[in-house]
GROMACS .gro file of N, CA and C in nm:
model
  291
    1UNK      N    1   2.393   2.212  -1.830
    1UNK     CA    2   2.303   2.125  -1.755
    1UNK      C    3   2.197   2.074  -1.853
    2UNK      N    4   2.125   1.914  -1.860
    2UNK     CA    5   2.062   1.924  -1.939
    2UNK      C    6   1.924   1.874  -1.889
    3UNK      N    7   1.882   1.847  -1.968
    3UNK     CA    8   1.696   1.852  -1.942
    3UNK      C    9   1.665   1.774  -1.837
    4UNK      N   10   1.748   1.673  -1.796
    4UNK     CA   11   1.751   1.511  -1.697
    4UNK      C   12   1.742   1.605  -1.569
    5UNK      N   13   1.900   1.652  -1.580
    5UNK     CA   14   1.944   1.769  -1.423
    5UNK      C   15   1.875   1.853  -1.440
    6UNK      N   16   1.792   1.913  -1.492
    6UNK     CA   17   1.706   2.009  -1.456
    6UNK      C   18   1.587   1.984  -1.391
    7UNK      N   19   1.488   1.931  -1.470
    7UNK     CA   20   1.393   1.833  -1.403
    7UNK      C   21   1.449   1.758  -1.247
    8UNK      N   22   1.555   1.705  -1.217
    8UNK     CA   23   1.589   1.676  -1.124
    8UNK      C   24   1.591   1.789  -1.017
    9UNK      N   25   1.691   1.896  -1.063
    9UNK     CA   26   1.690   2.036  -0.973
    9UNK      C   27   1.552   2.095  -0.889
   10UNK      N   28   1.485   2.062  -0.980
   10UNK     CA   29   1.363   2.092  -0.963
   10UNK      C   30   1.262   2.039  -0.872
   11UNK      N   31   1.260   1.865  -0.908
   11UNK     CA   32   1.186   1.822  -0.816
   11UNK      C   33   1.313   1.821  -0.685
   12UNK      N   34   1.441   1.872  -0.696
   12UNK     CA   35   1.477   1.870  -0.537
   12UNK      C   36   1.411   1.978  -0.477
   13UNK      N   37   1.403   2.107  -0.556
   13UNK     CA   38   1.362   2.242  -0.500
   13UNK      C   39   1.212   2.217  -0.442
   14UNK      N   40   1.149   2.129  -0.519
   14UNK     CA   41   0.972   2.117  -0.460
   14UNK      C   42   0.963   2.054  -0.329
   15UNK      N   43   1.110   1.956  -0.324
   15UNK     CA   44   1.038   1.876  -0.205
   15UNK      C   45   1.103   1.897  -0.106
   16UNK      N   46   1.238   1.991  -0.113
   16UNK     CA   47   1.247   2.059  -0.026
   16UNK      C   48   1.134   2.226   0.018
   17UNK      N   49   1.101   2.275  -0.020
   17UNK     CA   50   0.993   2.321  -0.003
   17UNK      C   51   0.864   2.252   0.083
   18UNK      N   52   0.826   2.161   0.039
   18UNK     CA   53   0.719   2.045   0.063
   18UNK      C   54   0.764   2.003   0.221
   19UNK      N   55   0.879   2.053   0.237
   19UNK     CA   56   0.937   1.989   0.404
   19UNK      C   57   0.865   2.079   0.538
   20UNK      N   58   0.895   2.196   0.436
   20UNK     CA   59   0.859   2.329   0.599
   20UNK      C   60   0.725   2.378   0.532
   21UNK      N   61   0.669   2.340   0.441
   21UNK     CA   62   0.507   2.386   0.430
   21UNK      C   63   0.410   2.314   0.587
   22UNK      N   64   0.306   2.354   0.601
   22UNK     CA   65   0.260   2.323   0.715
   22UNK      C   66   0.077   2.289   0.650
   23UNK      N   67   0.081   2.123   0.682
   23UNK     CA   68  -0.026   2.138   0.605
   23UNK      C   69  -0.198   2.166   0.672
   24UNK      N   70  -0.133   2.204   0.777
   24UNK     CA   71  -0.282   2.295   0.857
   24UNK      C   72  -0.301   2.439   0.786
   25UNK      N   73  -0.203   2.494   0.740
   25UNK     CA   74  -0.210   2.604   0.642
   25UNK      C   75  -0.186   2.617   0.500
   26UNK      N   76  -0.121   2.532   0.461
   26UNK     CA   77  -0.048   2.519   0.315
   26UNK      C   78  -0.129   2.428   0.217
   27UNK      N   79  -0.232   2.353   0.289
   27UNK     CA   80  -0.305   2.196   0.237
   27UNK      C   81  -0.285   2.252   0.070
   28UNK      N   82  -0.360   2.385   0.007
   28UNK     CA   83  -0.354   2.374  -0.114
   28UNK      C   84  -0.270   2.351  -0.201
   29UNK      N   85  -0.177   2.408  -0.188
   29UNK     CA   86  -0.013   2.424  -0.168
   29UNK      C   87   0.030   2.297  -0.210
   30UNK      N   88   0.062   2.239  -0.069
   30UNK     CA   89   0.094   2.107  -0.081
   30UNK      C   90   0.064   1.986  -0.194
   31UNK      N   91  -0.080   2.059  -0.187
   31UNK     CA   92  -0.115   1.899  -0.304
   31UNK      C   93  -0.118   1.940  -0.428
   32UNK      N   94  -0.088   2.094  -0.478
   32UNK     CA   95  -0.032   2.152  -0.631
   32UNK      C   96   0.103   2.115  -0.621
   33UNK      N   97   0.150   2.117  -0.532
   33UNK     CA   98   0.355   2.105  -0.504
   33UNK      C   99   0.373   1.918  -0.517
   34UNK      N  100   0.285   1.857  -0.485
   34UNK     CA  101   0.307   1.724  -0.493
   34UNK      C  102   0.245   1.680  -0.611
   35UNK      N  103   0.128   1.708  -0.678
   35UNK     CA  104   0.106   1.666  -0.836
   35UNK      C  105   0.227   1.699  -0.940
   36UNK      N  106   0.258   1.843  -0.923
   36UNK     CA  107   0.365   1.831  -1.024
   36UNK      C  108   0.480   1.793  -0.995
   37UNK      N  109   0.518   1.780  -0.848
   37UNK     CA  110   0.660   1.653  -0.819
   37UNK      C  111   0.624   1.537  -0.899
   38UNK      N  112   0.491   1.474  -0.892
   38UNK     CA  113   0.518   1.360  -0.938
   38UNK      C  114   0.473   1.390  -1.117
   39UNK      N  115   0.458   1.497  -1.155
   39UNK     CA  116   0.461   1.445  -1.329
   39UNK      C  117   0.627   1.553  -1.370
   40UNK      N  118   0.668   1.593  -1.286
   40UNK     CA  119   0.841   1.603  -1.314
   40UNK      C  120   0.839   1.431  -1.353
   41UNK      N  121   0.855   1.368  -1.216
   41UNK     CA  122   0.921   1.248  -1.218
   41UNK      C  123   0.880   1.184  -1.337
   42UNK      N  124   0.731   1.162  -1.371
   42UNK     CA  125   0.707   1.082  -1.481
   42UNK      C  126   0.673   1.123  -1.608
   43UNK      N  127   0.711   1.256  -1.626
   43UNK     CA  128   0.694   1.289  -1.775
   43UNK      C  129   0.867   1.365  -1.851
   44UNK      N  130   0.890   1.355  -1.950
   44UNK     CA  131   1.015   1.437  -2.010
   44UNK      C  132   0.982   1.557  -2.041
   45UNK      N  133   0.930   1.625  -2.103
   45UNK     CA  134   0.918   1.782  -2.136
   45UNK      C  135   0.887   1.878  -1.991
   46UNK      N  136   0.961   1.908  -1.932
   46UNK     CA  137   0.991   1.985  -1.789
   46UNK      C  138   0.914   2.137  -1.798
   47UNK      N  139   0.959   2.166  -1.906
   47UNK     CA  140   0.945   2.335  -1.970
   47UNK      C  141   0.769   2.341  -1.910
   48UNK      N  142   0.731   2.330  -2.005
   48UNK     CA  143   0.598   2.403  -1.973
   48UNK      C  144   0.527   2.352  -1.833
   49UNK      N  145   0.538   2.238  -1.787
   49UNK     CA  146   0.544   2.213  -1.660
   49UNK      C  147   0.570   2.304  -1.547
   50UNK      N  148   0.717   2.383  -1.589
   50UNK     CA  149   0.771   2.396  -1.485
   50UNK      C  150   0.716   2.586  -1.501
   51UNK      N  151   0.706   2.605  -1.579
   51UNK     CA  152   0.606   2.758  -1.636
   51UNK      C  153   0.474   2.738  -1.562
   52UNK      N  154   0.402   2.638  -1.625
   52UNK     CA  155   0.239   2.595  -1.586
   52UNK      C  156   0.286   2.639  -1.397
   53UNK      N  157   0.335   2.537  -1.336
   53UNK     CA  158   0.368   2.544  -1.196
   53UNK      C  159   0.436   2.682  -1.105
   54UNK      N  160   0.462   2.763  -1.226
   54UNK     CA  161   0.479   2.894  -1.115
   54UNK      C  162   0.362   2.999  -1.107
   55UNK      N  163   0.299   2.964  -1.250
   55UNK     CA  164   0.186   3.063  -1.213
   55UNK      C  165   0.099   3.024  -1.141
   56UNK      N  166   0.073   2.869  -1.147
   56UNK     CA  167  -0.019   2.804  -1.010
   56UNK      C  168   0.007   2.829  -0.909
   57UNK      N  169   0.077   2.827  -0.861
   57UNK     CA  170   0.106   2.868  -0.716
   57UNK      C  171   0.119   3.024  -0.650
   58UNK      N  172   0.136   3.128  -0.801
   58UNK     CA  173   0.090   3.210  -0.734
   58UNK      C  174  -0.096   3.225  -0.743
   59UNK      N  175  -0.155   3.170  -0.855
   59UNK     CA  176  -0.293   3.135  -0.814
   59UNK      C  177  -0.346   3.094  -0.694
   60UNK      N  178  -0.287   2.976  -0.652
   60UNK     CA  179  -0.292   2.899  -0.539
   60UNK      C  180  -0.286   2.947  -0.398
   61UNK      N  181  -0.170   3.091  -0.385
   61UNK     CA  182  -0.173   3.176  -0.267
   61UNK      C  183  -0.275   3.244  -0.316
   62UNK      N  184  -0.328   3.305  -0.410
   62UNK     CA  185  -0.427   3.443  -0.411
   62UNK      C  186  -0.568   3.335  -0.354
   63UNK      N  187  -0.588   3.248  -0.410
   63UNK     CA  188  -0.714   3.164  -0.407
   63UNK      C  189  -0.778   3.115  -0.325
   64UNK      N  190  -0.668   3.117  -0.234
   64UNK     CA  191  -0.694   3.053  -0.110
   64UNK      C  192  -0.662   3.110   0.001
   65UNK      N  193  -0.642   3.289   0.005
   65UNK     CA  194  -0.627   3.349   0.081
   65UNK      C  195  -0.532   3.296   0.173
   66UNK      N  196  -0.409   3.253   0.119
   66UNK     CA  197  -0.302   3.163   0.207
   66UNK      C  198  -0.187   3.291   0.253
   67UNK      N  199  -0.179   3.290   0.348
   67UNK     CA  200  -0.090   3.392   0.475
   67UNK      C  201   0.042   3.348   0.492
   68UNK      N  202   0.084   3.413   0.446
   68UNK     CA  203   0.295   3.430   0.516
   68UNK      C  204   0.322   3.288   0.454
   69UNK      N  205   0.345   3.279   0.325
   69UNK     CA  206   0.341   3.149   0.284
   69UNK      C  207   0.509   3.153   0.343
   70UNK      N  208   0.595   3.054   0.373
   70UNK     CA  209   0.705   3.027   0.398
   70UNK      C  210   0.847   3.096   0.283
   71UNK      N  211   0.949   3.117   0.308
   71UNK     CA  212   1.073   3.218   0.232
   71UNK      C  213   1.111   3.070   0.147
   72UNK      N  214   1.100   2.994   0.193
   72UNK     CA  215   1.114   2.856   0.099
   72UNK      C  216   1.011   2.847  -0.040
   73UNK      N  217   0.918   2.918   0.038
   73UNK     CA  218   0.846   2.929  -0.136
   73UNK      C  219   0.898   3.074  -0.246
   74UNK      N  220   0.965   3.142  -0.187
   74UNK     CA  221   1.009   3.244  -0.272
   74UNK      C  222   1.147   3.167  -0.308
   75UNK      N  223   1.217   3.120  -0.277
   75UNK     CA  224   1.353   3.019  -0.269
   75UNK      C  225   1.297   2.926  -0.428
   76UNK      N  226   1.196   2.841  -0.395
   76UNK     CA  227   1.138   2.762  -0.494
   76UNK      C  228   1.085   2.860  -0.593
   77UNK      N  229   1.082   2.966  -0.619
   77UNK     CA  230   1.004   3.005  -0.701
   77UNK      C  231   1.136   3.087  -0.816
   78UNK      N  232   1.207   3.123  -0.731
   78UNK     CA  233   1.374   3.173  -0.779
   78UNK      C  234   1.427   3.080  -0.837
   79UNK      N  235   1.419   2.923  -0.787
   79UNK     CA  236   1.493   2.847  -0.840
   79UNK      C  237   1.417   2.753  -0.972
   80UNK      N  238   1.296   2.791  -0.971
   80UNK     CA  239   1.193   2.754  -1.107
   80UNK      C  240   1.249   2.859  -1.188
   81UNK      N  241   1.275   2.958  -1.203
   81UNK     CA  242   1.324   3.119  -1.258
   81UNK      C  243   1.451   3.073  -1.352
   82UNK      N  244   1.552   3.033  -1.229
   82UNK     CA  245   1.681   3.030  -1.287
   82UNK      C  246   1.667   2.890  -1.360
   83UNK      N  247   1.639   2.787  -1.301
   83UNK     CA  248   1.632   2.608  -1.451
   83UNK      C  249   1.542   2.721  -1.563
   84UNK      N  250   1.426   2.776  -1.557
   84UNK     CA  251   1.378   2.806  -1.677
   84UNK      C  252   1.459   2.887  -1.769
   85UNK      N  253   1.508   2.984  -1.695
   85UNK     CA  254   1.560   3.140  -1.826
   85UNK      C  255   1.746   3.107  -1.811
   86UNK      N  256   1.759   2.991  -1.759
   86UNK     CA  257   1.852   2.938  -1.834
   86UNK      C  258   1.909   2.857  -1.915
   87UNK      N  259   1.767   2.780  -1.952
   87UNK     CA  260   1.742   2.637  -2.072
   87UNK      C  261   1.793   2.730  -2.165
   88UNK      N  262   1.881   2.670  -2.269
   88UNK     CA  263   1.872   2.728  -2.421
   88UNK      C  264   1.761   2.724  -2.500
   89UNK      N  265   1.659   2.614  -2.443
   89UNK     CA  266   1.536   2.649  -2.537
   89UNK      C  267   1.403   2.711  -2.494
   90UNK      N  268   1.438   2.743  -2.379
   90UNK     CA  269   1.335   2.821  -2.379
   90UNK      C  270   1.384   3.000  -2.372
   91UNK      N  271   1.542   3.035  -2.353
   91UNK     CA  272   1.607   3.150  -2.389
   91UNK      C  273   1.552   3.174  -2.558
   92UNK      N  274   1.568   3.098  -2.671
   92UNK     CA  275   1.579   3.085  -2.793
   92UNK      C  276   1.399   3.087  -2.823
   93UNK      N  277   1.312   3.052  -2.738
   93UNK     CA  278   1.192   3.030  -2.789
   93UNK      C  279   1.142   3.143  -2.751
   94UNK      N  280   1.204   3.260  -2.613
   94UNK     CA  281   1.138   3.367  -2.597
   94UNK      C  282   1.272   3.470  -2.691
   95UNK      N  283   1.371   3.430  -2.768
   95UNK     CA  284   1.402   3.546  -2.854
   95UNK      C  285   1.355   3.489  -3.011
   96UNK      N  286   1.287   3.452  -3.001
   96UNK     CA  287   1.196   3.429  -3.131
   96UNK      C  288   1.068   3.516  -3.120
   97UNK      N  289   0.987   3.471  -3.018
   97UNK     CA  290   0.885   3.551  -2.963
   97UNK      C  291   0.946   3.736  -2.959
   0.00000   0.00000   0.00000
């Protein structure tokens, strides 16, 4: 898979997510989940993006004291997991490290 379909994978996983968030509860959520949908779409280097964006969001639940966030966000967060630690370059940049 390469960097195009990944980035793609990705912003499908956000905005499916972005469907069953509820934004009477999720507002923070939502508008961290929709900034980086849209710099997937408009930037090429995915990687640290897509790193930067998982630790935000678990910031984002602690920060905001956000409750029973939806199984769609553990879904999205699995599927940020697997595009990342299965890039060859970022496998190769953490067996360098």
């Amino acid at each position: 898979m390469n960097k195009s379909k990944r980035a793609i994978k990705a912003i499908e996983a956000i905005e499916n997510t972005l469907k069953v968030l509820d934004v009477n509860h999720h507002k923070p959520l939502i508008d961290l989940l929709n900034d980086y949908n849209y710099q997937l779409k408009t930037q090429v280097n995915y990687v640290p993006m897509l790193i930067s964006l998982k630790n935000k969001i678990s910031m984002c639940i602690l920060d905001n004291k956000l409750k029973a966030p939806p199984k769609e966000l553990n879904e999205l967060l699995r599927a940020l997991n697997l595009l990342l630690y299965t890039d060859p370059a970022v496998l190769l940049k953490n067996t360098i490290l």
